[in-house]
Amino acid sequence: MPEPTTAATRPASPAAASAPPALPPLPDVVAQAERLVALGVHDIAGLTADAFRAAAADLAATAPAGALLVVDPALAPPSALAPLLRLPAKDGEKEGFVVVDMTDVDRFTPIEGIVVPPGPLSLVTDVDRGDDLASWSPDEALPELTARGRTPLLLHEGIHWALQAPDVLARNHCYMTVGSRLRKPDGRLDTRTPALWISNGTGRDGRERRGAPKVGWCWAGNRHTWLGFASATGRLPACPR
Protein backbone atom coordinates (compact mmCIF):
# COMPACT_ATOMS: atom_id res chain seq x y z
CA MET A 1 0.00 0.00 0.00
CA PRO A 2 1.47 3.43 -0.94
CA GLU A 3 2.50 5.73 1.89
CA PRO A 4 0.10 8.65 2.59
CA THR A 5 0.96 11.77 0.65
CA THR A 6 2.44 14.55 2.77
CA ALA A 7 2.77 18.27 2.14
CA ALA A 8 6.34 17.64 1.02
CA THR A 9 5.40 14.99 -1.54
CA ARG A 10 1.99 16.27 -2.65
CA PRO A 11 1.88 16.97 -6.40
CA ALA A 12 1.63 20.61 -7.37
CA SER A 13 -1.73 21.58 -8.84
CA PRO A 14 -1.32 22.53 -12.49
CA ALA A 15 -2.60 25.82 -13.82
CA ALA A 16 -5.89 24.62 -15.25
CA ALA A 17 -6.94 25.80 -18.68
CA SER A 18 -10.41 26.34 -17.27
CA ALA A 19 -12.07 26.10 -13.89
CA PRO A 20 -13.77 22.75 -13.29
CA PRO A 21 -17.43 22.96 -14.30
CA ALA A 22 -19.94 22.50 -11.51
CA LEU A 23 -21.03 18.92 -11.02
CA PRO A 24 -24.49 18.28 -12.49
CA PRO A 25 -27.08 17.34 -9.87
CA LEU A 26 -28.39 13.79 -9.75
CA PRO A 27 -32.12 13.13 -10.18
CA ASP A 28 -33.90 11.43 -7.31
CA VAL A 29 -33.58 7.65 -7.06
CA VAL A 30 -36.98 6.91 -8.63
CA ALA A 31 -36.12 9.10 -11.62
CA GLN A 32 -32.73 7.39 -11.90
CA ALA A 33 -34.48 4.02 -12.02
CA GLU A 34 -36.70 5.25 -14.86
CA ARG A 35 -33.63 6.42 -16.74
CA LEU A 36 -31.99 3.00 -16.41
CA VAL A 37 -35.19 1.24 -17.47
CA ALA A 38 -35.39 3.50 -20.53
CA LEU A 39 -31.82 2.48 -21.38
CA GLY A 40 -32.67 -1.22 -21.00
CA VAL A 41 -30.41 -1.81 -18.00
CA HIS A 42 -33.11 -3.90 -16.32
CA ASP A 43 -33.00 -6.30 -19.27
CA ILE A 44 -29.21 -6.53 -19.04
CA ALA A 45 -29.60 -7.33 -15.33
CA GLY A 46 -32.24 -10.00 -16.01
CA LEU A 47 -34.98 -8.13 -14.16
CA THR A 48 -38.44 -7.08 -15.23
CA ALA A 49 -39.07 -3.35 -15.38
CA ASP A 50 -41.57 -3.66 -12.52
CA ALA A 51 -39.11 -5.58 -10.30
CA PHE A 52 -36.42 -3.04 -11.08
CA ARG A 53 -38.69 -0.12 -10.19
CA ALA A 54 -39.84 -1.84 -6.99
CA ALA A 55 -36.25 -2.42 -5.83
CA ALA A 56 -35.41 1.21 -6.55
CA ALA A 57 -38.51 2.40 -4.68
CA ASP A 58 -37.38 0.47 -1.59
CA LEU A 59 -34.06 2.30 -1.71
CA ALA A 60 -35.67 5.65 -2.44
CA ALA A 61 -37.65 5.49 0.80
CA THR A 62 -34.50 6.09 2.87
CA ALA A 63 -32.07 7.43 0.27
CA PRO A 64 -30.05 10.50 1.26
CA ALA A 65 -30.19 13.47 -1.10
CA GLY A 66 -27.88 13.15 -4.09
CA ALA A 67 -27.45 9.37 -3.82
CA LEU A 68 -26.47 7.46 -6.96
CA LEU A 69 -28.40 4.32 -7.91
CA VAL A 70 -26.21 1.46 -9.16
CA VAL A 71 -26.81 -2.09 -10.36
CA ASP A 72 -24.70 -4.98 -9.10
CA PRO A 73 -21.87 -5.45 -11.63
CA ALA A 74 -22.46 -9.21 -11.53
CA LEU A 75 -25.79 -8.43 -13.24
CA ALA A 76 -24.80 -5.42 -15.35
CA PRO A 77 -21.03 -5.46 -16.01
CA PRO A 78 -19.07 -2.45 -17.30
CA SER A 79 -18.75 -3.95 -20.79
CA ALA A 80 -22.54 -3.93 -21.13
CA LEU A 81 -23.03 -0.47 -19.62
CA ALA A 82 -20.31 1.46 -21.45
CA PRO A 83 -22.08 1.38 -24.87
CA LEU A 84 -25.10 3.05 -23.23
CA LEU A 85 -23.09 6.18 -22.43
CA ARG A 86 -23.84 9.17 -24.64
CA LEU A 87 -22.43 12.67 -25.18
CA PRO A 88 -23.85 15.29 -27.55
CA ALA A 89 -21.97 16.03 -30.78
CA LYS A 90 -22.43 18.16 -33.89
CA ASP A 91 -23.64 15.16 -35.83
CA GLY A 92 -25.92 13.82 -33.11
CA GLU A 93 -24.76 11.75 -30.15
CA LYS A 94 -21.54 9.84 -29.57
CA GLU A 95 -21.87 6.35 -28.13
CA GLY A 96 -19.66 5.16 -25.30
CA PHE A 97 -17.09 2.43 -25.73
CA VAL A 98 -14.36 0.44 -23.97
CA VAL A 99 -10.83 0.80 -25.35
CA VAL A 100 -9.76 -2.12 -27.51
CA ASP A 101 -6.90 -3.15 -25.22
CA MET A 102 -9.22 -3.60 -22.22
CA THR A 103 -11.03 -6.77 -23.20
CA ASP A 104 -10.73 -7.84 -19.56
CA VAL A 105 -12.68 -4.81 -18.29
CA ASP A 106 -15.23 -6.96 -16.42
CA ARG A 107 -12.47 -8.64 -14.41
CA PHE A 108 -11.63 -5.42 -12.58
CA THR A 109 -13.03 -5.95 -9.09
CA PRO A 110 -13.12 -3.99 -5.81
CA ILE A 111 -9.83 -3.46 -4.01
CA GLU A 112 -9.37 -4.71 -0.48
CA GLY A 113 -11.72 -2.99 1.95
CA ILE A 114 -14.49 -2.21 -0.56
CA VAL A 115 -17.57 -4.42 -0.54
CA VAL A 116 -20.41 -4.19 -3.07
CA PRO A 117 -23.68 -4.24 -1.08
CA PRO A 118 -25.85 -7.32 -1.55
CA GLY A 119 -28.88 -7.18 -3.78
CA PRO A 120 -29.46 -6.16 -7.39
CA LEU A 121 -29.53 -2.43 -6.62
CA SER A 122 -27.70 -0.25 -4.11
CA LEU A 123 -26.80 3.38 -3.48
CA VAL A 124 -23.55 5.33 -3.52
CA THR A 125 -23.57 8.49 -1.41
CA ASP A 126 -22.09 11.94 -1.96
CA VAL A 127 -20.23 11.29 -5.21
CA ASP A 128 -17.46 13.68 -6.17
CA ARG A 129 -15.22 13.90 -9.24
CA GLY A 130 -12.06 14.67 -7.27
CA ASP A 131 -11.01 17.60 -9.44
CA ASP A 132 -8.62 18.84 -6.76
CA LEU A 133 -6.58 15.64 -7.18
CA ALA A 134 -5.95 16.15 -10.88
CA SER A 135 -2.21 15.66 -11.57
CA TRP A 136 -1.95 13.07 -8.79
CA SER A 137 -1.20 9.46 -9.65
CA PRO A 138 -3.57 6.68 -8.55
CA ASP A 139 -0.86 5.45 -6.15
CA GLU A 140 -0.77 8.92 -4.57
CA ALA A 141 -4.49 9.64 -4.63
CA LEU A 142 -5.81 6.45 -3.03
CA PRO A 143 -4.28 6.99 0.42
CA GLU A 144 -5.32 10.64 0.26
CA LEU A 145 -8.95 9.69 -0.34
CA THR A 146 -8.76 7.21 2.53
CA ALA A 147 -7.33 9.90 4.80
CA ARG A 148 -10.30 12.10 3.91
CA GLY A 149 -12.74 9.38 4.94
CA ARG A 150 -13.85 8.75 1.37
CA THR A 151 -14.00 5.59 -0.73
CA PRO A 152 -12.89 5.53 -4.38
CA LEU A 153 -15.61 4.78 -6.89
CA LEU A 154 -15.70 1.41 -8.57
CA LEU A 155 -15.74 1.33 -12.36
CA HIS A 156 -19.39 0.33 -12.68
CA GLU A 157 -20.33 3.11 -10.25
CA GLY A 158 -18.45 5.65 -12.34
CA ILE A 159 -20.29 4.48 -15.44
CA HIS A 160 -23.65 4.72 -13.68
CA TRP A 161 -22.81 8.30 -12.69
CA ALA A 162 -22.14 9.27 -16.30
CA LEU A 163 -25.32 7.48 -17.41
CA GLN A 164 -27.39 9.64 -15.06
CA ALA A 165 -25.45 12.90 -15.50
CA PRO A 166 -23.52 12.86 -18.79
CA ASP A 167 -22.10 16.33 -18.14
CA VAL A 168 -19.98 14.89 -15.34
CA LEU A 169 -17.62 14.02 -18.20
CA ALA A 170 -16.25 17.38 -19.35
CA ARG A 171 -13.22 18.25 -21.45
CA ASN A 172 -10.13 18.37 -19.20
CA HIS A 173 -12.26 17.34 -16.19
CA CYS A 174 -12.91 13.60 -16.19
CA TYR A 175 -12.13 10.92 -13.60
CA MET A 176 -10.50 7.67 -12.58
CA THR A 177 -12.29 4.92 -10.67
CA VAL A 178 -9.41 3.46 -8.70
CA GLY A 179 -11.62 1.36 -6.43
CA SER A 180 -11.55 -1.27 -9.19
CA ARG A 181 -8.37 -3.16 -9.99
CA LEU A 182 -7.45 -6.39 -11.73
CA ARG A 183 -5.60 -8.93 -9.63
CA LYS A 184 -3.12 -11.21 -11.38
CA PRO A 185 -3.00 -14.98 -10.80
CA ASP A 186 0.01 -14.50 -8.48
CA GLY A 187 -2.01 -12.10 -6.29
CA ARG A 188 -0.31 -8.89 -7.40
CA LEU A 189 -2.36 -5.99 -8.76
CA ASP A 190 -2.27 -5.27 -12.46
CA THR A 191 -0.77 -1.77 -12.86
CA ARG A 192 -3.73 -0.48 -14.89
CA THR A 193 -6.37 1.68 -13.21
CA PRO A 194 -9.73 2.26 -14.95
CA ALA A 195 -11.00 5.70 -15.88
CA LEU A 196 -13.69 7.51 -17.85
CA TRP A 197 -12.92 10.38 -20.19
CA ILE A 198 -13.72 11.83 -23.60
CA SER A 199 -11.99 10.42 -26.65
CA ASN A 200 -9.96 12.67 -28.90
CA GLY A 201 -10.51 10.24 -31.76
CA THR A 202 -6.83 9.44 -32.05
CA GLY A 203 -5.00 6.14 -32.38
CA ARG A 204 -7.06 2.99 -32.18
CA ASP A 205 -10.16 4.90 -30.99
CA GLY A 206 -10.72 6.07 -34.57
CA ARG A 207 -11.63 9.54 -35.76
CA GLU A 208 -15.31 8.68 -35.77
CA ARG A 209 -15.16 8.39 -31.97
CA ARG A 210 -13.86 11.90 -31.33
CA GLY A 211 -15.99 13.33 -28.53
CA ALA A 212 -17.30 9.92 -27.42
CA PRO A 213 -17.39 8.85 -23.75
CA LYS A 214 -14.62 6.33 -23.22
CA VAL A 215 -13.81 3.66 -20.63
CA GLY A 216 -10.07 3.18 -20.56
CA TRP A 217 -7.15 2.85 -18.21
CA CYS A 218 -4.05 4.63 -16.92
CA TRP A 219 -0.90 3.33 -15.20
CA ALA A 220 -1.13 3.41 -11.40
CA GLY A 221 2.06 5.47 -11.12
CA ASN A 222 1.27 8.07 -13.80
CA ARG A 223 -0.17 11.56 -13.31
CA HIS A 224 -2.71 13.23 -15.59
CA THR A 225 -3.77 16.86 -15.31
CA TRP A 226 -7.22 16.14 -16.76
CA LEU A 227 -8.26 13.20 -14.57
CA GLY A 228 -9.57 13.56 -11.05
CA PHE A 229 -10.39 10.68 -8.71
CA ALA A 230 -14.06 9.93 -8.28
CA SER A 231 -15.08 9.00 -4.75
CA ALA A 232 -18.02 8.73 -2.37
CA THR A 233 -18.71 8.69 1.34
CA GLY A 234 -20.19 5.20 1.32
CA ARG A 235 -22.47 2.51 -0.13
CA LEU A 236 -25.92 1.58 1.11
CA PRO A 237 -27.67 -1.76 0.45
CA ALA A 238 -31.36 -2.27 -0.11
CA CYS A 239 -33.38 -2.45 3.08
CA PRO A 240 -34.96 -5.88 3.68
CA ARG A 241 -38.71 -5.97 3.26
mmCIF file of N, CA and C in Angstrom, residues 75-132:
data_model
loop_
_atom_site.group_PDB
_atom_site.id
_atom_site.type_symbol
_atom_site.label_atom_id
_atom_site.label_comp_id
_atom_site.label_asym_id
_atom_site.label_seq_id
_atom_site.Cartn_x
_atom_site.Cartn_y
_atom_site.Cartn_z
ATOM 1 N N LEU A 75 -24.602 -8.405 -12.383
ATOM 2 C CA LEU A 75 -25.785 -8.427 -13.236
ATOM 3 C C LEU A 75 -25.635 -7.528 -14.459
ATOM 4 N N ALA A 76 -24.983 -6.390 -14.266
ATOM 5 C CA ALA A 76 -24.797 -5.420 -15.354
ATOM 6 C C ALA A 76 -23.337 -4.986 -15.365
ATOM 7 N N PRO A 77 -22.471 -5.733 -16.034
ATOM 8 C CA PRO A 77 -21.035 -5.459 -16.012
ATOM 9 C C PRO A 77 -20.675 -4.215 -16.822
ATOM 10 N N PRO A 78 -19.504 -3.646 -16.571
ATOM 11 C CA PRO A 78 -19.071 -2.448 -17.298
ATOM 12 C C PRO A 78 -19.102 -2.595 -18.816
ATOM 13 N N SER A 79 -18.761 -3.774 -19.333
ATOM 14 C CA SER A 79 -18.746 -3.950 -20.785
ATOM 15 C C SER A 79 -20.122 -3.776 -21.396
ATOM 16 N N ALA A 80 -21.172 -4.083 -20.633
ATOM 17 C CA ALA A 80 -22.539 -3.930 -21.126
ATOM 18 C C ALA A 80 -23.057 -2.514 -20.926
ATOM 19 N N LEU A 81 -22.546 -1.819 -19.909
ATOM 20 C CA LEU A 81 -23.025 -0.470 -19.617
ATOM 21 C C LEU A 81 -22.343 0.604 -20.454
ATOM 22 N N ALA A 82 -21.063 0.418 -20.746
ATOM 23 C CA ALA A 82 -20.306 1.458 -21.450
ATOM 24 C C ALA A 82 -20.952 1.879 -22.775
ATOM 25 N N PRO A 83 -21.471 0.947 -23.607
ATOM 26 C CA PRO A 83 -22.079 1.378 -24.874
ATOM 27 C C PRO A 83 -23.350 2.205 -24.702
ATOM 28 N N LEU A 84 -23.899 2.250 -23.483
ATOM 29 C CA LEU A 84 -25.099 3.049 -23.229
ATOM 30 C C LEU A 84 -24.767 4.510 -22.947
ATOM 31 N N LEU A 85 -23.497 4.805 -22.684
ATOM 32 C CA LEU A 85 -23.086 6.181 -22.433
ATOM 33 C C LEU A 85 -23.285 7.015 -23.697
ATOM 34 N N ARG A 86 -23.649 8.278 -23.511
ATOM 35 C CA ARG A 86 -23.842 9.175 -24.640
ATOM 36 C C ARG A 86 -23.340 10.576 -24.287
ATOM 37 N N LEU A 87 -22.768 11.252 -25.288
ATOM 38 C CA LEU A 87 -22.427 12.666 -25.181
ATOM 39 C C LEU A 87 -22.881 13.348 -26.460
ATOM 40 N N PRO A 88 -23.381 14.587 -26.346
ATOM 41 C CA PRO A 88 -23.848 15.294 -27.549
ATOM 42 C C PRO A 88 -22.684 15.642 -28.471
ATOM 43 N N ALA A 89 -22.968 15.679 -29.773
ATOM 44 C CA ALA A 89 -21.972 16.027 -30.780
ATOM 45 C C ALA A 89 -22.663 16.774 -31.909
ATOM 46 N N LYS A 90 -21.869 17.404 -32.774
ATOM 47 C CA LYS A 90 -22.428 18.164 -33.888
ATOM 48 C C LYS A 90 -23.289 17.298 -34.789
ATOM 49 N N ASP A 91 -22.906 16.048 -34.939
ATOM 50 C CA ASP A 91 -23.637 15.161 -35.831
ATOM 51 C C ASP A 91 -24.555 14.208 -35.072
ATOM 52 N N GLY A 92 -25.011 14.647 -33.907
ATOM 53 C CA GLY A 92 -25.918 13.820 -33.107
ATOM 54 C C GLY A 92 -25.313 13.477 -31.771
ATOM 55 N N GLU A 93 -25.331 12.212 -31.402
ATOM 56 C CA GLU A 93 -24.760 11.754 -30.147
ATOM 57 C C GLU A 93 -23.620 10.782 -30.413
ATOM 58 N N LYS A 94 -22.642 10.795 -29.502
ATOM 59 C CA LYS A 94 -21.542 9.842 -29.573
ATOM 60 C C LYS A 94 -21.780 8.745 -28.540
ATOM 61 N N GLU A 95 -21.640 7.506 -28.988
ATOM 62 C CA GLU A 95 -21.871 6.345 -28.130
ATOM 63 C C GLU A 95 -20.614 5.988 -27.361
ATOM 64 N N GLY A 96 -20.787 5.561 -26.122
ATOM 65 C CA GLY A 96 -19.658 5.159 -25.296
ATOM 66 C C GLY A 96 -19.028 3.861 -25.762
ATOM 67 N N PHE A 97 -17.798 3.652 -25.341
ATOM 68 C CA PHE A 97 -17.091 2.432 -25.731
ATOM 69 C C PHE A 97 -15.990 2.122 -24.725
ATOM 70 N N VAL A 98 -15.513 0.896 -24.755
ATOM 71 C CA VAL A 98 -14.363 0.443 -23.970
ATOM 72 C C VAL A 98 -13.178 0.355 -24.918
ATOM 73 N N VAL A 99 -12.010 0.830 -24.489
ATOM 74 C CA VAL A 99 -10.832 0.797 -25.350
ATOM 75 C C VAL A 99 -10.520 -0.650 -25.750
ATOM 76 N N VAL A 100 -9.940 -0.785 -26.941
ATOM 77 C CA VAL A 100 -9.760 -2.119 -27.512
ATOM 78 C C VAL A 100 -8.784 -2.990 -26.725
ATOM 79 N N ASP A 101 -7.871 -2.359 -25.972
ATOM 80 C CA ASP A 101 -6.901 -3.155 -25.220
ATOM 81 C C ASP A 101 -7.343 -3.377 -23.772
ATOM 82 N N MET A 102 -8.678 -3.320 -23.550
ATOM 83 C CA MET A 102 -9.216 -3.596 -22.222
ATOM 84 C C MET A 102 -10.336 -4.626 -22.335
ATOM 85 N N THR A 103 -10.036 -5.710 -23.025
ATOM 86 C CA THR A 103 -11.027 -6.774 -23.195
ATOM 87 C C THR A 103 -11.364 -7.460 -21.871
ATOM 88 N N ASP A 104 -10.514 -7.250 -20.873
ATOM 89 C CA ASP A 104 -10.735 -7.839 -19.557
ATOM 90 C C ASP A 104 -11.412 -6.867 -18.595
ATOM 91 N N VAL A 105 -12.102 -5.873 -19.126
ATOM 92 C CA VAL A 105 -12.678 -4.815 -18.294
ATOM 93 C C VAL A 105 -13.563 -5.360 -17.177
ATOM 94 N N ASP A 106 -14.295 -6.439 -17.424
ATOM 95 C CA ASP A 106 -15.227 -6.965 -16.418
ATOM 96 C C ASP A 106 -14.516 -7.739 -15.307
ATOM 97 N N ARG A 107 -13.225 -7.940 -15.452
ATOM 98 C CA ARG A 107 -12.468 -8.643 -14.414
ATOM 99 C C ARG A 107 -11.875 -7.685 -13.384
ATOM 100 N N PHE A 108 -12.079 -6.388 -13.577
ATOM 101 C CA PHE A 108 -11.632 -5.422 -12.578
ATOM 102 C C PHE A 108 -12.638 -5.435 -11.433
ATOM 103 N N THR A 109 -12.162 -5.751 -10.241
ATOM 104 C CA THR A 109 -13.034 -5.946 -9.092
ATOM 105 C C THR A 109 -12.619 -5.022 -7.941
ATOM 106 N N PRO A 110 -13.437 -4.915 -6.901
ATOM 107 C CA PRO A 110 -13.117 -3.991 -5.808
ATOM 108 C C PRO A 110 -11.795 -4.315 -5.113
ATOM 109 N N ILE A 111 -11.055 -3.276 -4.786
ATOM 110 C CA ILE A 111 -9.829 -3.455 -4.015
ATOM 111 C C ILE A 111 -10.177 -3.858 -2.591
ATOM 112 N N GLU A 112 -9.173 -4.286 -1.869
ATOM 113 C CA GLU A 112 -9.374 -4.711 -0.483
ATOM 114 C C GLU A 112 -10.023 -3.589 0.324
ATOM 115 N N GLY A 113 -11.047 -3.953 1.094
ATOM 116 C CA GLY A 113 -11.722 -2.986 1.946
ATOM 117 C C GLY A 113 -13.003 -2.431 1.358
ATOM 118 N N ILE A 114 -13.255 -2.682 0.072
ATOM 119 C CA ILE A 114 -14.489 -2.214 -0.558
ATOM 120 C C ILE A 114 -15.383 -3.417 -0.830
ATOM 121 N N VAL A 115 -16.618 -3.334 -0.368
ATOM 122 C CA VAL A 115 -17.574 -4.419 -0.539
ATOM 123 C C VAL A 115 -18.790 -3.884 -1.285
ATOM 124 N N VAL A 116 -19.181 -4.552 -2.359
ATOM 125 C CA VAL A 116 -20.409 -4.194 -3.068
ATOM 126 C C VAL A 116 -21.591 -4.682 -2.236
ATOM 127 N N PRO A 117 -22.541 -3.808 -1.894
ATOM 128 C CA PRO A 117 -23.684 -4.241 -1.077
ATOM 129 C C PRO A 117 -24.465 -5.356 -1.752
ATOM 130 N N PRO A 118 -25.058 -6.241 -0.967
ATOM 131 C CA PRO A 118 -25.846 -7.324 -1.553
ATOM 132 C C PRO A 118 -27.123 -6.795 -2.200
ATOM 133 N N GLY A 119 -27.647 -7.563 -3.114
ATOM 134 C CA GLY A 119 -28.883 -7.176 -3.781
ATOM 135 C C GLY A 119 -28.628 -6.626 -5.167
ATOM 136 N N PRO A 120 -29.646 -6.616 -6.012
ATOM 137 C CA PRO A 120 -29.465 -6.157 -7.393
ATOM 138 C C PRO A 120 -29.177 -4.668 -7.508
ATOM 139 N N LEU A 121 -29.719 -3.872 -6.595
ATOM 140 C CA LEU A 121 -29.527 -2.425 -6.623
ATOM 141 C C LEU A 121 -28.983 -1.937 -5.282
ATOM 142 N N SER A 122 -28.203 -0.877 -5.337
ATOM 143 C CA SER A 122 -27.702 -0.252 -4.111
ATOM 144 C C SER A 122 -27.457 1.221 -4.393
ATOM 145 N N LEU A 123 -27.028 1.943 -3.363
ATOM 146 C CA LEU A 123 -26.797 3.379 -3.480
ATOM 147 C C LEU A 123 -25.354 3.726 -3.155
ATOM 148 N N VAL A 124 -24.848 4.748 -3.822
ATOM 149 C CA VAL A 124 -23.548 5.328 -3.518
ATOM 150 C C VAL A 124 -23.809 6.771 -3.094
ATOM 151 N N THR A 125 -23.232 7.190 -1.993
ATOM 152 C CA THR A 125 -23.571 8.490 -1.412
ATOM 153 C C THR A 125 -22.492 9.537 -1.634
ATOM 154 N N ASP A 126 -22.957 10.752 -1.895
ATOM 155 C CA ASP A 126 -22.095 11.944 -1.964
ATOM 156 C C ASP A 126 -20.937 11.757 -2.949
ATOM 157 N N VAL A 127 -21.278 11.502 -4.207
ATOM 158 C CA VAL A 127 -20.233 11.292 -5.212
ATOM 159 C C VAL A 127 -19.543 12.604 -5.566
ATOM 160 N N ASP A 128 -18.269 12.505 -5.825
ATOM 161 C CA ASP A 128 -17.456 13.677 -6.168
ATOM 162 C C ASP A 128 -16.450 13.269 -7.235
ATOM 163 N N ARG A 129 -16.116 14.196 -8.126
ATOM 164 C CA ARG A 129 -15.218 13.895 -9.243
ATOM 165 C C ARG A 129 -13.744 13.963 -8.844
ATOM 166 N N GLY A 130 -13.441 14.592 -7.720
ATOM 167 C CA GLY A 130 -12.058 14.667 -7.270
ATOM 168 C C GLY A 130 -11.190 15.556 -8.127
ATOM 169 N N ASP A 131 -11.771 16.683 -8.581
ATOM 170 C CA ASP A 131 -11.013 17.599 -9.438
ATOM 171 C C ASP A 131 -9.745 18.123 -8.773
ATOM 172 N N ASP A 132 -9.782 18.271 -7.457
ATOM 173 C CA ASP A 132 -8.616 18.840 -6.762
ATOM 174 C C ASP A 132 -7.427 17.876 -6.747
#
